[in-house]
mmCIF file of C-alpha atoms in Angstrom:
data_model
loop_
_atom_site.group_PDB
_atom_site.id
_atom_site.type_symbol
_atom_site.label_atom_id
_atom_site.label_comp_id
_atom_site.label_asym_id
_atom_site.label_seq_id
_atom_site.Cartn_x
_atom_site.Cartn_y
_atom_site.Cartn_z
ATOM 1 C CA UNK A 8 -12.685 72.209 35.486
ATOM 2 C CA UNK A 9 -15.335 72.408 32.773
ATOM 3 C CA UNK A 10 -13.250 72.793 29.640
ATOM 4 C CA UNK A 11 -12.075 70.681 26.719
ATOM 5 C CA UNK A 12 -9.029 68.480 27.103
ATOM 6 C CA UNK A 13 -7.278 67.298 30.231
ATOM 7 C CA UNK A 14 -8.200 69.678 33.045
ATOM 8 C CA UNK A 15 -7.037 67.656 36.049
ATOM 9 C CA UNK A 16 -6.158 64.198 37.292
ATOM 10 C CA UNK A 17 -8.289 62.760 40.104
ATOM 11 C CA UNK A 18 -6.765 60.113 42.374
ATOM 12 C CA UNK A 19 -8.519 58.049 45.036
ATOM 13 C CA UNK A 20 -6.619 57.863 48.338
ATOM 14 C CA UNK A 21 -7.356 55.824 51.459
ATOM 15 C CA UNK A 22 -5.602 58.257 53.821
ATOM 16 C CA UNK A 23 -6.095 61.914 52.887
ATOM 17 C CA UNK A 24 -3.618 63.267 55.456
ATOM 18 C CA UNK A 25 -0.847 60.885 54.335
ATOM 19 C CA UNK A 26 -1.509 61.709 50.655
ATOM 20 C CA UNK A 27 -1.371 65.461 51.367
ATOM 21 C CA UNK A 28 1.916 65.035 53.234
ATOM 22 C CA UNK A 29 3.366 62.925 50.405
ATOM 23 C CA UNK A 30 2.344 65.404 47.704
ATOM 24 C CA UNK A 31 3.748 68.354 49.652
ATOM 25 C CA UNK A 32 6.914 66.387 50.338
ATOM 26 C CA UNK A 33 7.303 65.857 46.588
ATOM 27 C CA UNK A 34 7.029 69.616 45.936
ATOM 28 C CA UNK A 35 3.284 69.927 45.309
ATOM 29 C CA UNK A 36 1.043 72.572 46.856
ATOM 30 C CA UNK A 37 -2.664 72.816 47.636
ATOM 31 C CA UNK A 38 -5.200 75.483 46.734
ATOM 32 C CA UNK A 39 -7.303 75.137 49.925
ATOM 33 C CA UNK A 40 -7.886 72.606 52.661
ATOM 34 C CA UNK A 41 -9.943 69.452 52.106
ATOM 35 C CA UNK A 42 -13.631 70.028 51.329
ATOM 36 C CA UNK A 43 -16.686 67.781 51.682
ATOM 37 C CA UNK A 44 -17.880 66.123 48.489
ATOM 38 C CA UNK A 45 -21.294 66.926 46.989
ATOM 39 C CA UNK A 46 -24.002 65.175 45.016
ATOM 40 C CA UNK A 47 -23.800 61.374 44.904
ATOM 41 C CA UNK A 48 -20.465 61.562 46.764
ATOM 42 C CA UNK A 49 -21.936 63.488 49.741
ATOM 43 C CA UNK A 50 -21.525 61.253 52.794
ATOM 44 C CA UNK A 51 -19.791 61.283 56.169
ATOM 45 C CA UNK A 52 -15.995 61.263 55.805
ATOM 46 C CA UNK A 53 -15.969 61.738 52.021
ATOM 47 C CA UNK A 54 -13.636 64.575 50.994
ATOM 48 C CA UNK A 55 -11.562 66.051 48.220
ATOM 49 C CA UNK A 56 -8.729 68.545 47.807
ATOM 50 C CA UNK A 57 -7.192 70.232 44.762
ATOM 51 C CA UNK A 58 -3.491 70.861 44.436
ATOM 52 C CA UNK A 59 -0.794 71.518 41.890
ATOM 53 C CA UNK A 60 2.037 69.170 41.031
ATOM 54 C CA UNK A 61 5.517 70.753 40.927
ATOM 55 C CA UNK A 62 5.157 70.994 37.098
ATOM 56 C CA UNK A 63 1.792 72.810 37.434
ATOM 57 C CA UNK A 64 -0.788 70.117 36.678
ATOM 58 C CA UNK A 65 -3.982 70.293 38.730
ATOM 59 C CA UNK A 66 -4.443 67.140 40.816
ATOM 60 C CA UNK A 67 -7.521 66.230 42.849
ATOM 61 C CA UNK A 68 -7.194 63.829 45.764
ATOM 62 C CA UNK A 69 -10.456 62.087 46.653
ATOM 63 C CA UNK A 70 -11.521 59.783 49.434
ATOM 64 C CA UNK A 71 -14.989 58.343 49.876
ATOM 65 C CA UNK A 72 -14.876 55.766 52.670
ATOM 66 C CA UNK A 73 -18.668 56.050 53.050
ATOM 67 C CA UNK A 74 -19.168 55.126 49.405
ATOM 68 C CA UNK A 75 -21.065 56.774 46.585
ATOM 69 C CA UNK A 76 -24.877 56.882 46.530
ATOM 70 C CA UNK A 77 -25.541 55.935 42.915
ATOM 71 C CA UNK A 78 -29.064 56.482 41.586
ATOM 72 C CA UNK A 79 -31.101 53.321 40.979
ATOM 73 C CA UNK A 80 -30.964 54.042 37.245
ATOM 74 C CA UNK A 81 -27.121 54.061 37.155
ATOM 75 C CA UNK A 82 -25.780 51.664 34.544
ATOM 76 C CA UNK A 83 -22.100 52.139 35.370
ATOM 77 C CA UNK A 84 -20.192 52.862 38.552
ATOM 78 C CA UNK A 85 -16.794 54.456 39.197
ATOM 79 C CA UNK A 86 -13.897 52.065 39.622
ATOM 80 C CA UNK A 87 -12.449 52.215 43.117
ATOM 81 C CA UNK A 88 -9.285 50.378 44.158
ATOM 82 C CA UNK A 89 -11.046 48.334 46.819
ATOM 83 C CA UNK A 90 -14.599 47.031 47.449
#
């Protein structure tokens, strides 16, 4: 994931299980099961999973219902589709 150019697309989802089912139903596949998030995203219920779209692009599904613990010095925050 640490390379130049587009390496993957990350999408926030409210319901990880429903998103996994939808992606598999559309022909996608997953590399491993969901994993806990780390760093500022490490909180109860926060998770991510990497998969491949049918055309091969790496897609990351993310959910962080417990929020993100931004440092006090943070000047910007990640856009999330709901408060």
